[in-house]
PDB file of C-alpha atoms in Angstrom:
ATOM      1  CA  MET E  18      40.971 145.262  30.562  1.00  0.00           C
ATOM      2  CA  PHE E  19      36.980 145.820  31.008  1.00  0.00           C
ATOM      3  CA  ALA E  20      34.430 148.391  30.527  1.00  0.00           C
ATOM      4  CA  PRO E  21      32.232 148.616  33.724  1.00  0.00           C
ATOM      5  CA  GLY E  22      29.232 148.389  32.966  1.00  0.00           C
ATOM      6  CA  CYS E  23      29.298 149.995  29.549  1.00  0.00           C
ATOM      7  CA  PHE E  24      28.886 149.646  26.246  1.00  0.00           C
ATOM      8  CA  LEU E  25      28.728 153.423  25.305  1.00  0.00           C
ATOM      9  CA  ILE E  26      32.358 154.348  26.434  1.00  0.00           C
ATOM     10  CA  LYS E  27      32.363 157.475  28.482  1.00  0.00           C
ATOM     11  CA  ARG E  28      35.866 158.981  29.561  1.00  0.00           C
ATOM     12  CA  ILE E  29      36.220 157.461  33.356  1.00  0.00           C
ATOM     13  CA  THR E  30      37.658 160.195  35.270  1.00  0.00           C
ATOM     14  CA  CYS E  31      38.772 158.483  38.268  1.00  0.00           C
ATOM     15  CA  LEU E  32      38.571 155.377  40.339  1.00  0.00           C
ATOM     16  CA  ASP E  33      39.266 153.444  43.482  1.00  0.00           C
ATOM     17  CA  ILE E  34      39.183 150.042  44.806  1.00  0.00           C
ATOM     18  CA  SER E  35      37.780 149.177  48.360  1.00  0.00           C
ATOM     19  CA  SER E  36      38.835 147.789  51.308  1.00  0.00           C
ATOM     20  CA  GLY E  37      38.230 143.990  51.361  1.00  0.00           C
ATOM     21  CA  GLY E  38      39.106 144.586  47.609  1.00  0.00           C
ATOM     22  CA  GLY E  39      35.648 142.985  46.806  1.00  0.00           C
ATOM     23  CA  LEU E  40      34.192 145.887  44.815  1.00  0.00           C
ATOM     24  CA  GLY E  41      35.592 148.932  42.519  1.00  0.00           C
ATOM     25  CA  VAL E  42      34.140 152.734  41.590  1.00  0.00           C
ATOM     26  CA  SER E  43      34.608 154.825  38.984  1.00  0.00           C
ATOM     27  CA  SER E  44      33.353 157.958  37.772  1.00  0.00           C
ATOM     28  CA  SER E  45      32.286 159.233  34.203  1.00  0.00           C
ATOM     29  CA  ALA E  46      31.992 162.276  32.564  1.00  0.00           C
ATOM     30  CA  ASP E  47      28.620 161.970  31.269  1.00  0.00           C
ATOM     31  CA  GLY E  48      27.841 162.307  35.436  1.00  0.00           C
ATOM     32  CA  SER E  49      27.316 158.982  36.106  1.00  0.00           C
ATOM     33  CA  MET E  50      29.187 156.776  38.913  1.00  0.00           C
ATOM     34  CA  LYS E  51      29.298 152.463  38.218  1.00  0.00           C
ATOM     35  CA  ILE E  52      30.037 150.094  41.231  1.00  0.00           C
ATOM     36  CA  TRP E  53      31.939 146.704  39.503  1.00  0.00           C
ATOM     37  CA  GLN E  54      32.693 143.945  40.339  1.00  0.00           C
ATOM     38  CA  ALA E  55      36.320 144.132  41.343  1.00  0.00           C
ATOM     39  CA  SER E  56      37.459 140.709  39.987  1.00  0.00           C
ATOM     40  CA  ASN E  57      35.815 141.408  36.556  1.00  0.00           C
ATOM     41  CA  GLY E  58      33.797 144.435  35.901  1.00  0.00           C
ATOM     42  CA  GLU E  59      30.539 143.121  36.689  1.00  0.00           C
ATOM     43  CA  LEU E  60      27.828 145.945  37.142  1.00  0.00           C
ATOM     44  CA  ARG E  61      26.726 145.690  40.075  1.00  0.00           C
ATOM     45  CA  ARG E  62      25.202 149.501  40.917  1.00  0.00           C
ATOM     46  CA  VAL E  63      24.677 152.367  39.151  1.00  0.00           C
ATOM     47  CA  LEU E  64      24.768 155.869  41.132  1.00  0.00           C
ATOM     48  CA  GLU E  65      23.603 159.081  39.382  1.00  0.00           C
ATOM     49  CA  GLY E  66      22.594 162.574  40.753  1.00  0.00           C
ATOM     50  CA  HIS E  67      25.271 164.879  39.697  1.00  0.00           C
ATOM     51  CA  VAL E  68      25.041 166.941  37.455  1.00  0.00           C
ATOM     52  CA  PHE E  69      27.708 167.211  34.477  1.00  0.00           C
ATOM     53  CA  ASP E  70      31.100 165.276  35.433  1.00  0.00           C
ATOM     54  CA  VAL E  71      32.264 163.354  38.600  1.00  0.00           C
ATOM     55  CA  ASN E  72      35.992 164.502  39.299  1.00  0.00           C
ATOM     56  CA  CYS E  73      36.534 162.296  41.786  1.00  0.00           C
ATOM     57  CA  CYS E  74      34.740 159.113  44.040  1.00  0.00           C
ATOM     58  CA  ARG E  75      36.500 157.401  46.773  1.00  0.00           C
ATOM     59  CA  PHE E  76      35.585 154.221  49.568  1.00  0.00           C
ATOM     60  CA  PHE E  77      35.155 155.377  53.272  1.00  0.00           C
ATOM     61  CA  PRO E  78      37.322 152.996  55.036  1.00  0.00           C
ATOM     62  CA  SER E  79      34.236 150.629  55.545  1.00  0.00           C
ATOM     63  CA  GLY E  80      34.056 149.668  52.086  1.00  0.00           C
ATOM     64  CA  LEU E  81      30.785 150.203  51.997  1.00  0.00           C
ATOM     65  CA  VAL E  82      29.444 154.091  51.658  1.00  0.00           C
ATOM     66  CA  VAL E  83      31.576 156.209  48.394  1.00  0.00           C
ATOM     67  CA  LEU E  84      32.865 159.544  48.315  1.00  0.00           C
ATOM     68  CA  SER E  85      32.319 161.992  45.015  1.00  0.00           C
ATOM     69  CA  GLY E  86      32.691 165.380  44.274  1.00  0.00           C
ATOM     70  CA  GLY E  87      31.836 166.617  40.655  1.00  0.00           C
ATOM     71  CA  MET E  88      31.681 169.914  38.469  1.00  0.00           C
ATOM     72  CA  ASP E  89      28.427 170.686  40.353  1.00  0.00           C
ATOM     73  CA  ALA E  90      30.211 171.920  43.328  1.00  0.00           C
ATOM     74  CA  GLN E  91      28.386 168.797  45.267  1.00  0.00           C
ATOM     75  CA  LEU E  92      30.041 167.212  47.205  1.00  0.00           C
ATOM     76  CA  LYS E  93      27.965 163.348  48.016  1.00  0.00           C
ATOM     77  CA  ILE E  94      27.971 160.030  49.806  1.00  0.00           C
ATOM     78  CA  TRP E  95      26.152 157.347  48.888  1.00  0.00           C
ATOM     79  CA  SER E  96      25.466 153.465  49.986  1.00  0.00           C
ATOM     80  CA  ALA E  97      27.203 151.140  47.818  1.00  0.00           C
ATOM     81  CA  GLU E  98      24.829 148.666  48.717  1.00  0.00           C
ATOM     82  CA  ASP E  99      21.273 150.012  47.707  1.00  0.00           C
ATOM     83  CA  ALA E 100      22.991 153.343  45.267  1.00  0.00           C
ATOM     84  CA  SER E 101      21.086 155.736  47.444  1.00  0.00           C
ATOM     85  CA  CYS E 102      22.791 158.912  47.679  1.00  0.00           C
ATOM     86  CA  VAL E 103      22.497 159.181  52.445  1.00  0.00           C
ATOM     87  CA  VAL E 104      23.883 163.159  51.720  1.00  0.00           C
ATOM     88  CA  THR E 105      25.306 165.983  50.131  1.00  0.00           C
ATOM     89  CA  PHE E 106      27.271 169.336  51.023  1.00  0.00           C
ATOM     90  CA  LYS E 107      26.921 172.317  48.843  1.00  0.00           C
ATOM     91  CA  GLY E 108      29.050 175.405  49.741  1.00  0.00           C
ATOM     92  CA  HIS E 109      31.333 175.087  47.256  1.00  0.00           C
ATOM     93  CA  LYS E 110      31.155 177.931  44.185  1.00  0.00           C
ATOM     94  CA  GLY E 111      33.526 175.720  41.694  1.00  0.00           C
ATOM     95  CA  GLY E 112      34.048 172.447  40.906  1.00  0.00           C
ATOM     96  CA  ILE E 113      35.339 169.944  43.532  1.00  0.00           C
ATOM     97  CA  LEU E 114      38.552 168.486  42.299  1.00  0.00           C
ATOM     98  CA  ASP E 115      40.146 166.187  44.887  1.00  0.00           C
ATOM     99  CA  THR E 116      38.597 164.703  48.240  1.00  0.00           C
ATOM    100  CA  ALA E 117      40.722 163.276  51.072  1.00  0.00           C
ATOM    101  CA  ILE E 118      39.221 161.105  53.876  1.00  0.00           C
ATOM    102  CA  VAL E 119      39.637 161.799  57.526  1.00  0.00           C
ATOM    103  CA  ASP E 120      41.108 158.701  59.664  1.00  0.00           C
ATOM    104  CA  ARG E 121      37.836 156.201  59.426  1.00  0.00           C
ATOM    105  CA  GLY E 122      35.517 159.256  57.369  1.00  0.00           C
ATOM    106  CA  ARG E 123      34.113 161.150  60.695  1.00  0.00           C
ATOM    107  CA  ASN E 124      35.173 164.013  58.300  1.00  0.00           C
ATOM    108  CA  VAL E 125      36.362 164.982  55.186  1.00  0.00           C
ATOM    109  CA  VAL E 126      38.140 167.347  52.451  1.00  0.00           C
ATOM    110  CA  SER E 127      37.371 168.281  49.789  1.00  0.00           C
ATOM    111  CA  GLY E 128      39.531 171.133  47.032  1.00  0.00           C
ATOM    112  CA  SER E 129      37.586 173.006  44.569  1.00  0.00           C
ATOM    113  CA  ARG E 130      38.241 175.128  41.511  1.00  0.00           C
ATOM    114  CA  ASP E 131      36.953 178.605  43.362  1.00  0.00           C
ATOM    115  CA  GLY E 132      40.266 178.368  45.370  1.00  0.00           C
ATOM    116  CA  THR E 133      39.595 176.998  48.720  1.00  0.00           C
ATOM    117  CA  ALA E 134      39.943 173.396  50.678  1.00  0.00           C
ATOM    118  CA  ARG E 135      36.736 172.580  52.954  1.00  0.00           C
ATOM    119  CA  LEU E 136      36.193 170.643  55.951  1.00  0.00           C
ATOM    120  CA  TRP E 137      33.037 168.563  56.645  1.00  0.00           C
ATOM    121  CA  ASP E 138      31.317 167.209  58.652  1.00  0.00           C
ATOM    122  CA  CYS E 139      29.352 164.420  57.569  1.00  0.00           C
ATOM    123  CA  GLY E 140      27.082 163.031  60.443  1.00  0.00           C
ATOM    124  CA  ARG E 141      25.590 166.604  60.358  1.00  0.00           C
ATOM    125  CA  SER E 142      26.064 167.295  56.407  1.00  0.00           C
ATOM    126  CA  ALA E 143      27.535 170.408  57.664  1.00  0.00           C
ATOM    127  CA  CYS E 144      30.705 172.382  56.797  1.00  0.00           C
ATOM    128  CA  LEU E 145      33.020 172.279  59.294  1.00  0.00           C
ATOM    129  CA  GLY E 146      35.516 175.519  57.740  1.00  0.00           C
ATOM    130  CA  VAL E 147      37.325 176.633  55.117  1.00  0.00           C
ATOM    131  CA  ILE E 148      40.886 175.418  55.757  1.00  0.00           C
ATOM    132  CA  ALA E 149      42.292 176.528  53.012  1.00  0.00           C
ATOM    133  CA  ASP E 150      41.484 179.828  49.778  1.00  0.00           C
ATOM    134  CA  CYS E 151      44.519 180.099  48.253  1.00  0.00           C
ATOM    135  CA  GLY E 152      42.918 182.471  44.815  1.00  0.00           C
ATOM    136  CA  SER E 153      44.216 179.578  42.647  1.00  0.00           C
ATOM    137  CA  SER E 154      42.148 176.389  41.725  1.00  0.00           C
ATOM    138  CA  ILE E 155      43.177 173.419  44.021  1.00  0.00           C
ATOM    139  CA  ASN E 156      43.735 170.626  41.903  1.00  0.00           C
ATOM    140  CA  GLY E 157      44.736 167.438  44.075  1.00  0.00           C
ATOM    141  CA  VAL E 158      44.591 167.183  48.249  1.00  0.00           C
ATOM    142  CA  ALA E 159      45.767 164.961  50.768  1.00  0.00           C
ATOM    143  CA  VAL E 160      45.825 164.187  54.013  1.00  0.00           C
ATOM    144  CA  GLY E 161      48.517 162.411  55.617  1.00  0.00           C
ATOM    145  CA  ALA E 162      49.172 161.554  59.549  1.00  0.00           C
ATOM    146  CA  ALA E 163      52.696 163.902  60.609  1.00  0.00           C
ATOM    147  CA  ASP E 164      56.121 162.668  62.223  1.00  0.00           C
ATOM    148  CA  ASN E 165      56.802 164.089  65.725  1.00  0.00           C
ATOM    149  CA  SER E 166      59.184 166.202  64.751  1.00  0.00           C
ATOM    150  CA  ILE E 167      57.203 168.305  62.587  1.00  0.00           C
ATOM    151  CA  ASN E 168      55.278 171.536  64.306  1.00  0.00           C
ATOM    152  CA  LEU E 169      51.765 172.279  62.952  1.00  0.00           C
ATOM    153  CA  GLY E 170      50.942 175.097  65.013  1.00  0.00           C
ATOM    154  CA  SER E 171      48.483 175.597  67.026  1.00  0.00           C
ATOM    155  CA  PRO E 172      44.371 176.497  66.634  1.00  0.00           C
ATOM    156  CA  GLU E 173      43.735 180.232  67.195  1.00  0.00           C
ATOM    157  CA  GLN E 174      40.171 179.250  68.159  1.00  0.00           C
ATOM    158  CA  MET E 175      39.343 175.721  69.841  1.00  0.00           C
ATOM    159  CA  PRO E 176      38.915 173.145  67.743  1.00  0.00           C
ATOM    160  CA  SER E 177      34.795 171.293  67.118  1.00  0.00           C
ATOM    161  CA  GLU E 178      34.062 168.790  69.041  1.00  0.00           C
ATOM    162  CA  ARG E 179      33.200 168.145  65.383  1.00  0.00           C
ATOM    163  CA  GLU E 180      36.006 167.065  64.176  1.00  0.00           C
ATOM    164  CA  VAL E 181      37.452 163.737  64.735  1.00  0.00           C
ATOM    165  CA  GLY E 182      41.069 163.011  63.767  1.00  0.00           C
ATOM    166  CA  THR E 183      42.327 165.918  62.345  1.00  0.00           C
ATOM    167  CA  GLU E 184      45.160 166.045  65.679  1.00  0.00           C
ATOM    168  CA  SER E 185      48.639 165.385  63.959  1.00  0.00           C
ATOM    169  CA  LYS E 186      47.813 165.478  60.516  1.00  0.00           C
ATOM    170  CA  MET E 187      49.082 167.067  57.464  1.00  0.00           C
ATOM    171  CA  LEU E 188      46.690 168.432  55.106  1.00  0.00           C
ATOM    172  CA  LEU E 189      48.858 168.953  51.156  1.00  0.00           C
ATOM    173  CA  LEU E 190      47.068 171.345  48.671  1.00  0.00           C
ATOM    174  CA  ALA E 191      48.470 170.677  44.743  1.00  0.00           C
ATOM    175  CA  ARG E 192      47.447 174.298  42.952  1.00  0.00           C
ATOM    176  CA  GLU E 193      47.022 175.463  39.535  1.00  0.00           C
ATOM    177  CA  ASP E 194      49.608 178.516  40.456  1.00  0.00           C
ATOM    178  CA  LYS E 195      52.434 176.264  40.141  1.00  0.00           C
ATOM    179  CA  LYS E 196      52.701 176.215  44.175  1.00  0.00           C
ATOM    180  CA  LEU E 197      52.431 172.838  46.458  1.00  0.00           C
ATOM    181  CA  GLN E 198      51.147 174.199  50.213  1.00  0.00           C
ATOM    182  CA  CYS E 199      50.899 172.344  53.506  1.00  0.00           C
ATOM    183  CA  LEU E 200      48.880 173.050  56.761  1.00  0.00           C
ATOM    184  CA  GLY E 201      48.543 171.409  59.874  1.00  0.00           C
ATOM    185  CA  LEU E 202      44.542 170.032  59.404  1.00  0.00           C
ATOM    186  CA  GLN E 203      43.431 171.074  63.196  1.00  0.00           C
ATOM    187  CA  SER E 204      45.725 174.198  63.223  1.00  0.00           C
ATOM    188  CA  ARG E 205      45.154 175.805  59.976  1.00  0.00           C
ATOM    189  CA  GLN E 206      49.100 176.779  60.257  1.00  0.00           C
ATOM    190  CA  PRO E 207      51.122 176.834  57.154  1.00  0.00           C
ATOM    191  CA  VAL E 208      54.088 174.073  57.000  1.00  0.00           C
ATOM    192  CA  PHE E 209      55.250 175.252  54.259  1.00  0.00           C
ATOM    193  CA  LEU E 210      54.251 176.618  50.700  1.00  0.00           C
ATOM    194  CA  PHE E 211      56.719 175.809  47.652  1.00  0.00           C
ATOM    195  CA  VAL E 212      56.546 177.175  43.845  1.00  0.00           C
ATOM    196  CA  GLY E 213      56.943 174.233  41.085  1.00  0.00           C
ATOM    197  CA  SER E 214      58.110 174.193  37.393  1.00  0.00           C
ATOM    198  CA  ASP E 215      54.132 174.406  36.672  1.00  0.00           C
ATOM    199  CA  ALA E 216      50.398 173.335  38.064  1.00  0.00           C
ATOM    200  CA  PHE E 217      50.667 170.910  40.520  1.00  0.00           C
ATOM    201  CA  ASN E 218      48.053 168.351  39.603  1.00  0.00           C
ATOM    202  CA  CYS E 219      47.922 165.950  42.384  1.00  0.00           C
ATOM    203  CA  CYS E 220      50.224 165.212  45.457  1.00  0.00           C
ATOM    204  CA  THR E 221      50.052 162.575  48.389  1.00  0.00           C
ATOM    205  CA  PHE E 222      52.327 161.566  51.227  1.00  0.00           C
ATOM    206  CA  LEU E 223      54.629 158.819  50.839  1.00  0.00           C
ATOM    207  CA  SER E 224      55.211 158.885  55.304  1.00  0.00           C
ATOM    208  CA  GLY E 225      55.233 161.105  57.990  1.00  0.00           C
ATOM    209  CA  PHE E 226      57.566 163.560  56.278  1.00  0.00           C
ATOM    210  CA  LEU E 227      58.259 162.704  52.810  1.00  0.00           C
ATOM    211  CA  LEU E 228      55.214 163.521  49.824  1.00  0.00           C
ATOM    212  CA  LEU E 229      55.289 163.469  45.971  1.00  0.00           C
ATOM    213  CA  ALA E 230      53.888 165.913  44.021  1.00  0.00           C
ATOM    214  CA  GLY E 231      53.649 166.088  40.061  1.00  0.00           C
ATOM    215  CA  THR E 232      52.953 168.701  37.960  1.00  0.00           C
ATOM    216  CA  GLN E 233      51.461 169.455  33.892  1.00  0.00           C
ATOM    217  CA  ASP E 234      55.129 169.898  33.198  1.00  0.00           C
ATOM    218  CA  GLY E 235      56.022 166.446  34.188  1.00  0.00           C
ATOM    219  CA  ASN E 236      57.869 166.746  37.040  1.00  0.00           C
ATOM    220  CA  ILE E 237      57.315 164.553  39.818  1.00  0.00           C
ATOM    221  CA  TYR E 238      58.711 166.567  43.684  1.00  0.00           C
ATOM    222  CA  GLN E 239      59.554 164.161  46.395  1.00  0.00           C
ATOM    223  CA  LEU E 240      59.369 166.552  49.523  1.00  0.00           C
ATOM    224  CA  ASP E 241      60.562 166.958  52.994  1.00  0.00           C
ATOM    225  CA  VAL E 242      58.051 168.333  54.933  1.00  0.00           C
ATOM    226  CA  ARG E 243      61.195 168.839  57.051  1.00  0.00           C
ATOM    227  CA  SER E 244      63.048 170.711  55.317  1.00  0.00           C
ATOM    228  CA  PRO E 245      60.937 171.748  52.134  1.00  0.00           C
ATOM    229  CA  ARG E 246      63.391 174.870  50.045  1.00  0.00           C
ATOM    230  CA  VAL E 247      65.427 172.256  48.140  1.00  0.00           C
ATOM    231  CA  PRO E 248      63.826 168.561  46.779  1.00  0.00           C
ATOM    232  CA  VAL E 249      65.248 165.483  47.845  1.00  0.00           C
ATOM    233  CA  GLN E 250      64.800 164.745  43.678  1.00  0.00           C
ATOM    234  CA  VAL E 251      62.970 165.332  41.012  1.00  0.00           C
ATOM    235  CA  ILE E 252      61.704 162.732  38.520  1.00  0.00           C
ATOM    236  CA  HIS E 253      61.283 163.811  34.922  1.00  0.00           C
ATOM    237  CA  ARG E 254      60.057 160.973  32.290  1.00  0.00           C
ATOM    238  CA  SER E 255      58.392 162.986  30.092  1.00  0.00           C
ATOM    239  CA  GLY E 256      56.442 166.446  29.591  1.00  0.00           C
ATOM    240  CA  ALA E 257      53.403 164.770  29.739  1.00  0.00           C
ATOM    241  CA  PRO E 258      51.038 165.932  32.669  1.00  0.00           C
ATOM    242  CA  VAL E 259      51.478 163.483  35.684  1.00  0.00           C
ATOM    243  CA  LEU E 260      48.040 162.789  36.415  1.00  0.00           C
ATOM    244  CA  SER E 261      47.581 161.119  39.575  1.00  0.00           C
ATOM    245  CA  LEU E 262      50.756 159.688  42.611  1.00  0.00           C
ATOM    246  CA  LEU E 263      49.738 157.221  44.434  1.00  0.00           C
ATOM    247  CA  SER E 264      51.709 155.729  47.393  1.00  0.00           C
ATOM    248  CA  PHE E 265      52.756 151.698  47.152  1.00  0.00           C
ATOM    249  CA  ARG E 266      55.072 149.012  48.599  1.00  0.00           C
ATOM    250  CA  ASP E 267      58.891 150.669  49.249  1.00  0.00           C
ATOM    251  CA  GLY E 268      57.864 153.135  46.241  1.00  0.00           C
ATOM    252  CA  PHE E 269      55.162 154.792  44.333  1.00  0.00           C
ATOM    253  CA  ILE E 270      53.182 154.395  41.350  1.00  0.00           C
ATOM    254  CA  ALA E 271      52.653 157.058  38.748  1.00  0.00           C
ATOM    255  CA  SER E 272      50.460 157.799  35.624  1.00  0.00           C
ATOM    256  CA  GLN E 273      50.601 160.076  32.924  1.00  0.00           C
ATOM    257  CA  GLY E 274      48.537 162.347  30.340  1.00  0.00           C
ATOM    258  CA  ASP E 275      50.516 160.192  27.498  1.00  0.00           C
ATOM    259  CA  GLY E 276      49.238 157.412  28.576  1.00  0.00           C
ATOM    260  CA  SER E 277      52.087 155.804  30.563  1.00  0.00           C
ATOM    261  CA  CYS E 278      51.601 154.281  33.919  1.00  0.00           C
ATOM    262  CA  PHE E 279      54.609 153.006  36.183  1.00  0.00           C
ATOM    263  CA  ILE E 280      55.873 151.265  39.490  1.00  0.00           C
ATOM    264  CA  VAL E 281      59.026 153.078  41.079  1.00  0.00           C
ATOM    265  CA  GLN E 282      60.241 150.892  43.902  1.00  0.00           C
ATOM    266  CA  GLN E 283      63.804 150.319  46.039  1.00  0.00           C
ATOM    267  CA  ASP E 284      65.166 153.074  46.877  1.00  0.00           C
ATOM    268  CA  LEU E 285      63.187 155.008  43.915  1.00  0.00           C
ATOM    269  CA  ASP E 286      65.564 153.056  41.400  1.00  0.00           C
ATOM    270  CA  TYR E 287      63.709 150.387  40.265  1.00  0.00           C
ATOM    271  CA  LEU E 288      61.002 151.400  37.513  1.00  0.00           C
ATOM    272  CA  ILE E 289      58.064 148.699  35.820  1.00  0.00           C
ATOM    273  CA  GLU E 290      56.617 150.163  33.309  1.00  0.00           C
ATOM    274  CA  LEU E 291      52.566 149.250  32.637  1.00  0.00           C
ATOM    275  CA  THR E 292      51.097 149.343  29.242  1.00  0.00           C
ATOM    276  CA  GLY E 293      47.703 149.590  27.103  1.00  0.00           C
ATOM    277  CA  ALA E 294      46.835 152.764  27.349  1.00  0.00           C
ATOM    278  CA  ASP E 295      48.079 153.337  24.521  1.00  0.00           C
ATOM    279  CA  CYS E 296      48.360 157.295  24.169  1.00  0.00           C
ATOM    280  CA  ASP E 297      45.188 157.859  25.978  1.00  0.00           C
ATOM    281  CA  PRO E 298      45.868 159.714  29.410  1.00  0.00           C
ATOM    282  CA  VAL E 299      45.675 157.566  32.555  1.00  0.00           C
ATOM    283  CA  TYR E 300      43.537 159.945  35.494  1.00  0.00           C
ATOM    284  CA  LYS E 301      44.165 157.029  38.739  1.00  0.00           C
ATOM    285  CA  VAL E 302      45.316 154.572  39.611  1.00  0.00           C
ATOM    286  CA  ALA E 303      44.363 151.866  42.527  1.00  0.00           C
ATOM    287  CA  THR E 304      45.345 149.410  44.387  1.00  0.00           C
ATOM    288  CA  TRP E 305      44.377 146.393  46.469  1.00  0.00           C
ATOM    289  CA  GLU E 306      47.423 143.759  47.815  1.00  0.00           C
ATOM    290  CA  LYS E 307      48.983 142.870  43.871  1.00  0.00           C
ATOM    291  CA  GLN E 308      46.502 143.982  41.587  1.00  0.00           C
ATOM    292  CA  ILE E 309      46.920 147.878  40.145  1.00  0.00           C
ATOM    293  CA  TYR E 310      43.407 149.710  38.996  1.00  0.00           C
ATOM    294  CA  THR E 311      43.976 152.066  36.305  1.00  0.00           C
ATOM    295  CA  CYS E 312      41.370 154.270  33.923  1.00  0.00           C
ATOM    296  CA  CYS E 313      41.744 155.902  31.204  1.00  0.00           C
ATOM    297  CA  ARG E 314      40.363 158.899  28.553  1.00  0.00           C
ATOM    298  CA  ASP E 315      39.208 155.580  26.414  1.00  0.00           C
ATOM    299  CA  GLY E 316      37.157 154.612  29.212  1.00  0.00           C
ATOM    300  CA  LEU E 317      38.922 150.854  30.265  1.00  0.00           C
ATOM    301  CA  VAL E 318      39.536 150.168  33.665  1.00  0.00           C
ATOM    302  CA  ARG E 319      42.572 148.345  33.421  1.00  0.00           C
ATOM    303  CA  ARG E 320      43.830 145.592  35.938  1.00  0.00           C
ATOM    304  CA  TYR E 321      47.085 144.572  36.520  1.00  0.00           C
ATOM    305  CA  GLN E 322      48.661 140.828  38.425  1.00  0.00           C
ATOM    306  CA  LEU E 323      51.648 141.263  39.892  1.00  0.00           C
ATOM    307  CA  SER E 324      54.309 138.920  40.886  1.00  0.00           C
ATOM    308  CA  ASP E 325      56.473 139.284  43.545  1.00  0.00           C
ATOM    309  CA  LEU E 326      58.168 142.583  43.405  1.00  0.00           C
TER     310      LEU E 326
END
């Protein structure tokens, strides 16, 4: 448990671990981000340039570059080696709440409070298009490879040559208006629209046809894209908001607004509780091999070492 490079503890809004497991990145409500040694929290770099809260941060697959989105409606790309901001994307009219990286990172997706999801070309620092305009805040986004049995539709116009790796991909949008939306990333065509019990906060893919999405009133929906009208199951452990979901081994990890964080394994009926956050919301979970990292409103990153499950 550590507060990475921080004496005055601020709310940590998001975190991620690099592909090699050596570095962590965390974002804060004070507008800054920190790069730290994943093993002990030792501060390596401070990334400054956003105004207001930084809502989301993640490493590119290389582990050397970071993507961030903030309440200033800006999307930024940073060097983890020298803390420089190499690209700033502008176009959203509201705070950016979540991002996803497509394949190796030539393109990225952002979801915003302005109700739009946008696809960006990192090489040319340009927006390749508005994938969806929902009229409602997009709280979470996820990109996943679609099973061959799923019809993603065909694009109405020839895709830009700057789109790389968007074919055969699904885009999932967790929306504030209680809707979970799935589209073909390249086609921009609808796959399904599911109405839940409350605002959707987060979403993730478990496979090429299974997904999870969490709501403000504590429900975790498991859906099959091939027949999404009726959930495979709905998990409800408390009425606290589900704040993050992450595929993990044969199951998933979830965190909630009451401080709970748990691992569900083995056909979703074997549960492990991660303790320590008390009643403070756990905003995000990240993993590397047997290490699990969480970030919390109390300003601490917690690292858990798992034995074999």
